[in-house]
Amino acid sequence: MDPVILLQMLVAAVIGVVIYTAIGVAPGTDETAVLAPVTLALVVAGVALPVVLAFFMAAIVAKKLTDSIPVSVAGIPGGVMSAPMVEHALILKREGHATLAIRKMASGSVIGTLVAIPISLFLAFLLTPLADVLGQYASQIFFGGAVFLALMSREKVISLISIVLLAALIQALRHFYWGMGVIPEGQTVFISFFLGITIGPMMFNLAQLTVNRERQTMTESAPKQIQIHGSDDTGRLPNPFRILNRQEATSAAASSVLGSVTFFMSPVGITIFLGEVMSSWVKGTVAKASRALSSMDAVTNASYIAGILIPLAALGIPMSPMAIGPGNAFFNAPPVLTLEQNAHHLMSFWEITVASVLGAGVALLITYPIAVRYARRICLFVFTRIPHEAFLAMFFSLVMLLAYMDAGLMGILGVMVLALVAGLLNRWGVNYGVQFMTLYAAPWLMGLLA
Amino acid sequence: MPEPRTRYLNVWDDTVGGRDLLLSLCLSTPLTLGGYLLAPGPAPMPLICGLCGALVGFLANTLLFRPKRRIDTGEEV
């Protein structure tokens, strides 16, 4: 491999680690919302794909590691994925083991990452022969995926209904752009719709603020109260393999393997399920919570890494919630990448391996010691220095930018309409997975019904 | 919709000030889109300038506005 590209990959990985270490700590940041626009922008801007992949892997691993920080230090989730872990972290805090939580979780992350990369590449190797068959039926697979995820979700009925409704809205907007002459007929708008869905919940919140009655329900008399506990370690850096006892390490590793194999399922669902199973036969509250935390953190890492690596290395279509969400830019980022000609086709297995190992390795080396040692200080810094307004405004403006690039002012209007609908559906329990799969299946589904 | 300074809004899982949110949106969006529209040069330049605009907006907002969170550090310091 070209040493210049290798150096770029290294730099990109370090940048990814720095940015996403900070973002990971911020409360409520969803992986898709914070990663998808940036990755997309990098791909469209023409950055070399291995460099983007190294950046992406570093960002994911760093974000997953720091996600655990607010959970253990303040009992609030740093992202959607860490929400199920709060309960167990609070148990450890109550028992007086606040610093134990971050150590167990960070070690789980390390094990999850180390197990998932080789397992995913091996699974990818096994699944490669399927790629051609799967590619031919991509639309049908996405539709099937949407139905499957809808049936697995808590709100099955509205999820199923929304597949058809959302598909209708998406195709309506595409024909609107063609009809208005903003986009040449036949050229498909994709990026801004994808971001519209991503930013849906936030846009819905912003729209609510303009409605008097809604605003009143969202008004608080006091700022959000965050309790920060525990103290930072000053001693030697703990070895991640020593923090977990043998049983914890074994169940974390086993969970990672299962989390990798089930790459096509919803990571949150798998995390909750495996966390409960792994801790169910442990006695004692502290031991139980430690086992749950280390296993859950390992699974989230594993299902994320497998969810991006397997579709990327083997399949060429985004066939997992992870690939269709945060990592979507690798599969479809017109005009640079399309479903027929994307990172799977343009990168060799070797390049994918090197980029992933490099990105994940840099993230582990930088973020693990920081997370374990300075958890409390990082939390204090982000909570007291970075206003939530700055995050909201940045994501809002990024989406506006990419929508404008897609279809000008009409693009911005279209994205707002779609975001409002997607945000409402999200609030009603239609998850991102269902919505993204629908976005891919929309042309085929509407063609079928027309 | 200007809000009295003593009230807070719960948006996307955290509390913000209504006025501050409005101002930060009004700062970030023109910087980002402006960077894109006014960028010199062809193809990737506008996007890069737009992204830089977003980053500048983020930094400016971070410096201009105070986070609306109450931090309780408990008994251990």
Short mmCIF file of N, CA, C and O in Angstrom, two decimals, chain A residues 153-268:
data_model
loop_
_atom_site.label_atom_id
_atom_site.label_comp_id
_atom_site.label_asym_id
_atom_site.label_seq_id
_atom_site.Cartn_x
_atom_site.Cartn_y
_atom_site.Cartn_z
N SER A 153 -39.92 -4.72 16.14
CA SER A 153 -39.96 -3.52 16.99
C SER A 153 -41.16 -3.57 17.94
O SER A 153 -42.01 -4.44 17.84
N ARG A 154 -41.20 -2.60 18.84
CA ARG A 154 -42.28 -2.60 19.83
C ARG A 154 -43.60 -2.16 19.18
O ARG A 154 -44.65 -2.68 19.51
N GLU A 155 -43.53 -1.17 18.28
CA GLU A 155 -44.75 -0.67 17.64
C GLU A 155 -44.87 -1.27 16.25
O GLU A 155 -44.52 -0.66 15.25
N LYS A 156 -45.41 -2.49 16.20
CA LYS A 156 -45.41 -3.21 14.92
C LYS A 156 -46.37 -2.61 13.90
O LYS A 156 -46.02 -2.46 12.73
N VAL A 157 -47.58 -2.24 14.33
CA VAL A 157 -48.60 -1.81 13.38
C VAL A 157 -48.19 -0.53 12.67
O VAL A 157 -48.15 -0.48 11.43
N ILE A 158 -47.84 0.51 13.47
CA ILE A 158 -47.48 1.78 12.84
C ILE A 158 -46.20 1.62 12.01
O ILE A 158 -46.05 2.24 10.94
N SER A 159 -45.30 0.74 12.45
CA SER A 159 -44.07 0.53 11.68
C SER A 159 -44.40 -0.06 10.31
O SER A 159 -43.84 0.37 9.30
N LEU A 160 -45.31 -1.03 10.28
CA LEU A 160 -45.69 -1.63 9.00
C LEU A 160 -46.39 -0.61 8.10
O LEU A 160 -46.10 -0.49 6.91
N ILE A 161 -47.33 0.14 8.71
CA ILE A 161 -48.06 1.15 7.92
C ILE A 161 -47.08 2.18 7.35
O ILE A 161 -47.18 2.57 6.18
N SER A 162 -46.11 2.59 8.18
CA SER A 162 -45.24 3.68 7.75
C SER A 162 -44.33 3.28 6.60
O SER A 162 -43.83 4.15 5.89
N ILE A 163 -44.10 1.98 6.41
CA ILE A 163 -43.27 1.57 5.26
C ILE A 163 -43.88 2.10 3.97
O ILE A 163 -43.22 2.72 3.14
N VAL A 164 -45.19 1.88 3.82
CA VAL A 164 -45.86 2.30 2.59
C VAL A 164 -45.97 3.82 2.53
O VAL A 164 -45.69 4.44 1.49
N LEU A 165 -46.34 4.44 3.65
CA LEU A 165 -46.54 5.90 3.65
C LEU A 165 -45.24 6.64 3.37
O LEU A 165 -45.20 7.57 2.56
N LEU A 166 -44.17 6.21 4.01
CA LEU A 166 -42.88 6.88 3.84
C LEU A 166 -42.38 6.69 2.41
O LEU A 166 -41.85 7.61 1.80
N ALA A 167 -42.58 5.48 1.87
CA ALA A 167 -42.17 5.21 0.49
C ALA A 167 -42.92 6.14 -0.45
O ALA A 167 -42.35 6.69 -1.40
N ALA A 168 -44.22 6.34 -0.18
CA ALA A 168 -45.02 7.23 -1.03
C ALA A 168 -44.48 8.66 -0.95
O ALA A 168 -44.32 9.33 -1.98
N LEU A 169 -44.17 9.13 0.24
CA LEU A 169 -43.67 10.50 0.40
C LEU A 169 -42.33 10.68 -0.32
O LEU A 169 -42.11 11.67 -1.02
N ILE A 170 -41.45 9.69 -0.18
CA ILE A 170 -40.13 9.80 -0.80
C ILE A 170 -40.24 9.86 -2.32
O ILE A 170 -39.64 10.73 -2.97
N GLN A 171 -41.04 8.96 -2.89
CA GLN A 171 -41.20 8.98 -4.34
C GLN A 171 -41.91 10.25 -4.81
O GLN A 171 -41.61 10.78 -5.87
N ALA A 172 -42.87 10.72 -4.00
CA ALA A 172 -43.57 11.96 -4.34
C ALA A 172 -42.58 13.11 -4.44
O ALA A 172 -42.62 13.91 -5.38
N LEU A 173 -41.66 13.20 -3.49
CA LEU A 173 -40.68 14.28 -3.52
C LEU A 173 -39.76 14.16 -4.72
O LEU A 173 -39.43 15.16 -5.37
N ARG A 174 -39.36 12.91 -5.06
CA ARG A 174 -38.47 12.74 -6.22
C ARG A 174 -39.17 13.23 -7.49
O ARG A 174 -38.57 13.93 -8.31
N HIS A 175 -40.45 12.86 -7.63
CA HIS A 175 -41.17 13.29 -8.83
C HIS A 175 -41.42 14.79 -8.82
O HIS A 175 -41.47 15.43 -9.87
N PHE A 176 -41.55 15.35 -7.62
CA PHE A 176 -41.71 16.81 -7.48
C PHE A 176 -40.45 17.52 -7.99
O PHE A 176 -40.53 18.48 -8.75
N TYR A 177 -39.28 17.02 -7.60
CA TYR A 177 -38.03 17.63 -8.07
C TYR A 177 -37.91 17.53 -9.59
O TYR A 177 -37.50 18.47 -10.25
N TRP A 178 -38.27 16.36 -10.13
CA TRP A 178 -38.21 16.19 -11.59
C TRP A 178 -39.21 17.12 -12.26
O TRP A 178 -38.90 17.78 -13.23
N GLY A 179 -40.42 17.17 -11.72
CA GLY A 179 -41.48 17.99 -12.30
C GLY A 179 -41.12 19.47 -12.29
O GLY A 179 -41.41 20.21 -13.23
N MET A 180 -40.46 19.92 -11.21
CA MET A 180 -40.08 21.33 -11.12
C MET A 180 -38.84 21.62 -11.95
O MET A 180 -38.44 22.77 -12.08
N GLY A 181 -38.22 20.59 -12.47
CA GLY A 181 -37.02 20.77 -13.28
C GLY A 181 -35.77 21.09 -12.47
O GLY A 181 -34.79 21.61 -13.00
N VAL A 182 -35.79 20.80 -11.16
CA VAL A 182 -34.61 21.06 -10.33
C VAL A 182 -33.55 19.99 -10.57
O VAL A 182 -32.36 20.23 -10.44
N ILE A 183 -34.02 18.80 -10.86
CA ILE A 183 -33.14 17.65 -11.03
C ILE A 183 -33.50 17.03 -12.38
O ILE A 183 -34.67 16.90 -12.69
N PRO A 184 -32.47 16.67 -13.19
CA PRO A 184 -32.79 16.02 -14.47
C PRO A 184 -33.57 14.72 -14.24
O PRO A 184 -33.25 13.97 -13.31
N GLU A 185 -34.55 14.50 -15.08
CA GLU A 185 -35.41 13.31 -14.94
C GLU A 185 -34.56 12.04 -14.91
O GLU A 185 -33.64 11.88 -15.69
N GLY A 186 -34.88 11.14 -13.99
CA GLY A 186 -34.15 9.88 -13.91
C GLY A 186 -33.02 9.91 -12.89
O GLY A 186 -32.62 8.87 -12.37
N GLN A 187 -32.52 11.10 -12.57
CA GLN A 187 -31.48 11.18 -11.54
C GLN A 187 -32.14 11.14 -10.17
O GLN A 187 -33.09 11.86 -9.91
N THR A 188 -31.64 10.26 -9.29
CA THR A 188 -32.33 10.04 -8.03
C THR A 188 -31.68 10.79 -6.89
O THR A 188 -30.48 10.66 -6.66
N VAL A 189 -32.48 11.54 -6.17
CA VAL A 189 -31.99 12.22 -4.97
C VAL A 189 -31.96 11.20 -3.84
O VAL A 189 -32.91 10.45 -3.64
N PHE A 190 -30.83 11.14 -3.13
CA PHE A 190 -30.75 10.16 -2.05
C PHE A 190 -30.22 10.75 -0.74
O PHE A 190 -30.84 10.63 0.30
N ILE A 191 -29.07 11.43 -0.86
CA ILE A 191 -28.37 11.90 0.36
C ILE A 191 -29.27 12.73 1.25
O ILE A 191 -29.37 12.50 2.45
N SER A 192 -29.96 13.71 0.66
CA SER A 192 -30.71 14.62 1.52
C SER A 192 -31.90 13.91 2.16
O SER A 192 -32.29 14.24 3.28
N PHE A 193 -32.48 12.91 1.48
CA PHE A 193 -33.56 12.14 2.11
C PHE A 193 -33.02 11.35 3.29
O PHE A 193 -33.64 11.26 4.34
N PHE A 194 -31.87 10.76 3.06
CA PHE A 194 -31.24 9.98 4.12
C PHE A 194 -31.02 10.87 5.36
O PHE A 194 -31.35 10.49 6.49
N LEU A 195 -30.50 12.08 5.12
CA LEU A 195 -30.24 12.97 6.25
C LEU A 195 -31.53 13.49 6.85
O LEU A 195 -31.62 13.73 8.06
N GLY A 196 -32.54 13.67 6.01
CA GLY A 196 -33.84 14.11 6.53
C GLY A 196 -34.36 13.13 7.56
O GLY A 196 -34.86 13.52 8.62
N ILE A 197 -34.23 11.84 7.25
CA ILE A 197 -34.67 10.81 8.20
C ILE A 197 -33.80 10.85 9.45
O ILE A 197 -34.29 10.82 10.58
N THR A 198 -32.48 10.98 9.22
CA THR A 198 -31.55 11.01 10.35
C THR A 198 -31.88 12.12 11.33
O THR A 198 -31.89 11.93 12.54
N ILE A 199 -32.15 13.29 10.79
CA ILE A 199 -32.31 14.47 11.64
C ILE A 199 -33.78 14.63 12.07
O ILE A 199 -34.12 15.56 12.81
N GLY A 200 -34.62 13.69 11.63
CA GLY A 200 -36.06 13.77 11.91
C GLY A 200 -36.43 14.12 13.35
O GLY A 200 -37.14 15.11 13.57
N PRO A 201 -35.97 13.33 14.33
CA PRO A 201 -36.40 13.60 15.70
C PRO A 201 -36.02 15.01 16.17
O PRO A 201 -36.81 15.67 16.85
N MET A 202 -34.84 15.47 15.74
CA MET A 202 -34.41 16.80 16.17
C MET A 202 -35.26 17.87 15.48
O MET A 202 -35.69 18.84 16.10
N MET A 203 -35.52 17.67 14.17
CA MET A 203 -36.31 18.65 13.42
C MET A 203 -37.74 18.72 13.98
O MET A 203 -38.33 19.79 14.07
N PHE A 204 -38.25 17.57 14.35
CA PHE A 204 -39.60 17.52 14.92
C PHE A 204 -39.63 18.33 16.22
O PHE A 204 -40.55 19.12 16.45
N ASN A 205 -38.60 18.16 17.04
CA ASN A 205 -38.48 18.93 18.28
C ASN A 205 -38.44 20.43 18.00
O ASN A 205 -39.08 21.23 18.66
N LEU A 206 -37.64 20.82 16.99
CA LEU A 206 -37.51 22.25 16.66
C LEU A 206 -38.85 22.80 16.19
O LEU A 206 -39.24 23.91 16.56
N ALA A 207 -39.58 22.01 15.38
CA ALA A 207 -40.88 22.46 14.90
C ALA A 207 -41.86 22.60 16.06
O ALA A 207 -42.65 23.54 16.10
N GLN A 208 -41.78 21.69 17.01
CA GLN A 208 -42.66 21.76 18.17
C GLN A 208 -42.50 23.08 18.93
O GLN A 208 -43.44 23.59 19.51
N LEU A 209 -41.26 23.59 18.92
CA LEU A 209 -40.99 24.82 19.66
C LEU A 209 -41.80 25.99 19.13
O LEU A 209 -42.03 26.97 19.82
N THR A 210 -42.22 25.92 17.87
CA THR A 210 -42.97 27.03 17.28
C THR A 210 -44.45 26.93 17.60
O THR A 210 -45.22 27.82 17.24
N VAL A 211 -44.87 25.85 18.22
CA VAL A 211 -46.29 25.67 18.54
C VAL A 211 -46.46 25.99 20.03
O VAL A 211 -45.84 25.34 20.87
N ASN A 212 -47.31 26.98 20.32
CA ASN A 212 -47.41 27.44 21.71
C ASN A 212 -47.66 26.33 22.71
O ASN A 212 -46.98 26.20 23.71
N ARG A 213 -48.67 25.50 22.39
CA ARG A 213 -49.05 24.50 23.38
C ARG A 213 -47.96 23.44 23.56
O ARG A 213 -47.67 23.00 24.66
N GLU A 214 -47.34 23.07 22.44
CA GLU A 214 -46.26 22.07 22.50
C GLU A 214 -45.07 22.62 23.28
O GLU A 214 -44.45 21.93 24.07
N ARG A 215 -44.78 23.91 23.03
CA ARG A 215 -43.62 24.51 23.68
C ARG A 215 -43.79 24.49 25.20
O ARG A 215 -42.83 24.28 25.93
N GLN A 216 -45.04 24.72 25.62
CA GLN A 216 -45.26 24.72 27.07
C GLN A 216 -44.90 23.37 27.70
O GLN A 216 -44.33 23.33 28.79
N THR A 217 -45.21 22.28 27.00
CA THR A 217 -44.89 20.98 27.58
C THR A 217 -43.38 20.72 27.56
O THR A 217 -42.90 19.86 28.29
N MET A 218 -42.67 21.45 26.72
CA MET A 218 -41.22 21.23 26.64
C MET A 218 -40.45 22.18 27.52
O MET A 218 -39.22 22.14 27.58
N THR A 219 -41.15 23.10 28.17
CA THR A 219 -40.47 24.11 28.99
C THR A 219 -40.12 23.55 30.35
O THR A 219 -40.92 22.86 30.98
N GLU A 220 -38.92 23.84 30.76
CA GLU A 220 -38.47 23.40 32.09
C GLU A 220 -38.15 24.65 32.89
O GLU A 220 -37.67 25.64 32.35
N SER A 221 -38.36 24.57 34.19
CA SER A 221 -38.06 25.74 35.00
C SER A 221 -36.59 25.76 35.42
O SER A 221 -36.05 26.79 35.81
N ALA A 222 -35.95 24.62 35.33
CA ALA A 222 -34.55 24.55 35.73
C ALA A 222 -33.77 23.81 34.65
O ALA A 222 -34.33 23.00 33.93
N PRO A 223 -32.47 24.11 34.52
CA PRO A 223 -31.68 23.35 33.55
C PRO A 223 -31.56 21.89 33.96
O PRO A 223 -31.83 21.55 35.10
N LYS A 224 -31.18 21.08 33.00
CA LYS A 224 -31.03 19.65 33.26
C LYS A 224 -30.00 19.45 34.37
O LYS A 224 -28.91 20.01 34.35
N GLN A 225 -30.38 18.68 35.34
CA GLN A 225 -29.49 18.43 36.48
C GLN A 225 -28.66 17.19 36.20
O GLN A 225 -29.19 16.14 35.85
N ILE A 226 -27.38 17.33 36.30
CA ILE A 226 -26.50 16.18 36.04
C ILE A 226 -25.63 15.95 37.26
O ILE A 226 -24.93 16.85 37.73
N GLN A 227 -25.69 14.77 37.78
CA GLN A 227 -24.88 14.46 38.95
C GLN A 227 -23.63 13.71 38.52
O GLN A 227 -23.71 12.70 37.83
N ILE A 228 -22.50 14.23 38.88
CA ILE A 228 -21.25 13.58 38.49
C ILE A 228 -20.61 13.00 39.75
O ILE A 228 -20.44 13.69 40.75
N HIS A 229 -20.31 11.72 39.68
CA HIS A 229 -19.75 11.10 40.88
C HIS A 229 -18.47 10.36 40.55
O HIS A 229 -18.04 10.31 39.41
N GLY A 230 -17.88 9.79 41.56
CA GLY A 230 -16.64 9.05 41.36
C GLY A 230 -15.46 10.01 41.32
O GLY A 230 -15.62 11.22 41.35
N SER A 231 -14.26 9.44 41.28
CA SER A 231 -13.09 10.29 41.16
C SER A 231 -12.16 9.63 40.16
O SER A 231 -12.23 8.42 39.93
N ASP A 232 -11.31 10.44 39.54
CA ASP A 232 -10.44 9.87 38.52
C ASP A 232 -9.30 9.08 39.13
O ASP A 232 -8.80 9.40 40.20
N ASP A 233 -8.89 8.07 38.41
CA ASP A 233 -7.75 7.27 38.83
C ASP A 233 -6.47 8.04 38.57
O ASP A 233 -6.33 8.69 37.56
N THR A 234 -5.54 7.94 39.47
CA THR A 234 -4.27 8.58 39.20
C THR A 234 -3.16 7.54 39.13
O THR A 234 -2.05 7.84 38.74
N GLY A 235 -3.49 6.31 39.49
CA GLY A 235 -2.48 5.26 39.54
C GLY A 235 -2.07 4.80 38.15
O GLY A 235 -2.27 5.49 37.16
N ARG A 236 -1.47 3.64 38.07
CA ARG A 236 -1.03 3.12 36.78
C ARG A 236 -2.22 2.74 35.93
O ARG A 236 -3.30 2.45 36.43
N LEU A 237 -1.98 2.76 34.63
CA LEU A 237 -3.07 2.44 33.71
C LEU A 237 -3.43 0.96 33.82
O LEU A 237 -2.58 0.10 33.68
N PRO A 238 -4.70 0.67 34.10
CA PRO A 238 -5.07 -0.73 34.24
C PRO A 238 -5.07 -1.49 32.91
O PRO A 238 -5.45 -0.94 31.89
N ASN A 239 -4.64 -2.70 32.95
CA ASN A 239 -4.65 -3.58 31.79
C ASN A 239 -6.09 -4.06 31.55
O ASN A 239 -6.70 -4.63 32.45
N PRO A 240 -6.62 -3.81 30.33
CA PRO A 240 -8.03 -4.16 30.11
C PRO A 240 -8.34 -5.63 30.35
O PRO A 240 -9.47 -5.98 30.67
N PHE A 241 -7.32 -6.48 30.21
CA PHE A 241 -7.58 -7.92 30.38
C PHE A 241 -7.55 -8.34 31.84
O PHE A 241 -7.97 -9.43 32.20
N ARG A 242 -7.02 -7.45 32.71
CA ARG A 242 -6.97 -7.77 34.13
C ARG A 242 -8.21 -7.27 34.85
O ARG A 242 -8.56 -7.77 35.90
N ILE A 243 -8.84 -6.22 34.30
CA ILE A 243 -10.01 -5.64 34.96
C ILE A 243 -11.15 -6.64 35.03
O ILE A 243 -11.87 -6.74 36.01
N LEU A 244 -11.29 -7.40 33.95
CA LEU A 244 -12.37 -8.39 33.92
C LEU A 244 -11.85 -9.71 34.47
O LEU A 244 -10.73 -10.10 34.17
N ASN A 245 -12.66 -10.36 35.29
CA ASN A 245 -12.25 -11.70 35.71
C ASN A 245 -12.51 -12.68 34.57
O ASN A 245 -13.06 -12.32 33.54
N ARG A 246 -12.10 -13.93 34.77
CA ARG A 246 -12.13 -14.85 33.63
C ARG A 246 -13.54 -15.05 33.08
O ARG A 246 -13.75 -15.05 31.87
N GLN A 247 -14.53 -15.18 34.00
CA GLN A 247 -15.91 -15.38 33.54
C GLN A 247 -16.40 -14.17 32.74
O GLN A 247 -17.06 -14.32 31.70
N GLU A 248 -16.09 -12.96 33.24
CA GLU A 248 -16.54 -11.76 32.53
C GLU A 248 -15.91 -11.66 31.16
O GLU A 248 -16.58 -11.34 30.18
N ALA A 249 -14.61 -11.96 31.10
CA ALA A 249 -13.92 -11.90 29.81
C ALA A 249 -14.50 -12.92 28.85
O ALA A 249 -14.72 -12.62 27.67
N THR A 250 -14.79 -14.13 29.37
CA THR A 250 -15.35 -15.16 28.50
C THR A 250 -16.71 -14.75 27.98
O THR A 250 -17.00 -14.87 26.78
N SER A 251 -17.58 -14.24 28.86
CA SER A 251 -18.92 -13.90 28.37
C SER A 251 -18.87 -12.67 27.47
O SER A 251 -19.66 -12.56 26.52
N ALA A 252 -17.92 -11.75 27.72
CA ALA A 252 -17.78 -10.61 26.81
C ALA A 252 -17.34 -11.10 25.43
O ALA A 252 -17.87 -10.65 24.41
N ALA A 253 -16.40 -12.04 25.40
CA ALA A 253 -15.92 -12.55 24.12
C ALA A 253 -17.03 -13.33 23.40
O ALA A 253 -17.24 -13.16 22.20
N ALA A 254 -17.75 -14.16 24.17
CA ALA A 254 -18.84 -14.94 23.56
C ALA A 254 -19.91 -14.00 23.02
O ALA A 254 -20.42 -14.19 21.90
N SER A 255 -20.27 -12.96 23.79
CA SER A 255 -21.27 -12.00 23.32
C SER A 255 -20.81 -11.31 22.05
O SER A 255 -21.60 -11.06 21.14
N SER A 256 -19.50 -11.01 21.97
CA SER A 256 -18.99 -10.34 20.78
C SER A 256 -19.15 -11.21 19.55
O SER A 256 -19.50 -10.72 18.48
N VAL A 257 -18.89 -12.53 19.72
CA VAL A 257 -19.04 -13.43 18.58
C VAL A 257 -20.50 -13.45 18.15
O VAL A 257 -20.82 -13.28 16.96
N LEU A 258 -21.41 -13.60 19.11
CA LEU A 258 -22.84 -13.61 18.78
C LEU A 258 -23.28 -12.28 18.16
O LEU A 258 -24.04 -12.25 17.19
N GLY A 259 -22.76 -11.18 18.73
CA GLY A 259 -23.10 -9.86 18.20
C GLY A 259 -22.61 -9.68 16.77
O GLY A 259 -23.25 -9.02 15.97
N SER A 260 -21.48 -10.32 16.43
CA SER A 260 -20.96 -10.22 15.06
C SER A 260 -21.81 -11.05 14.10
O SER A 260 -22.11 -10.62 12.99
N VAL A 261 -22.19 -12.25 14.54
CA VAL A 261 -22.95 -13.14 13.67
C VAL A 261 -24.33 -12.55 13.37
O VAL A 261 -24.85 -12.69 12.27
N THR A 262 -24.91 -11.85 14.35
CA THR A 262 -26.24 -11.26 14.15
C THR A 262 -26.12 -9.83 13.64
O THR A 262 -26.91 -8.97 14.03
N PHE A 263 -25.15 -9.58 12.75
CA PHE A 263 -24.88 -8.22 12.29
C PHE A 263 -26.07 -7.56 11.61
O PHE A 263 -26.16 -6.35 11.55
N PHE A 264 -27.00 -8.38 11.07
CA PHE A 264 -28.11 -7.81 10.31
C PHE A 264 -29.29 -7.41 11.20
O PHE A 264 -30.26 -6.85 10.73
N MET A 265 -29.18 -7.70 12.51
CA MET A 265 -30.27 -7.35 13.42
C MET A 265 -30.01 -5.99 14.06
O MET A 265 -28.93 -5.44 13.95
N SER A 266 -31.02 -5.49 14.78
CA SER A 266 -30.87 -4.20 15.45
C SER A 266 -29.87 -4.32 16.61
O SER A 266 -30.06 -5.14 17.50
N PRO A 267 -28.79 -3.52 16.60
CA PRO A 267 -27.77 -3.65 17.65
C PRO A 267 -28.34 -3.41 19.06
O PRO A 267 -27.93 -4.08 20.00
N VAL A 268 -29.27 -2.46 19.18
CA VAL A 268 -29.81 -2.19 20.52
C VAL A 268 -30.54 -3.42 21.06
O VAL A 268 -30.35 -3.82 22.22
#
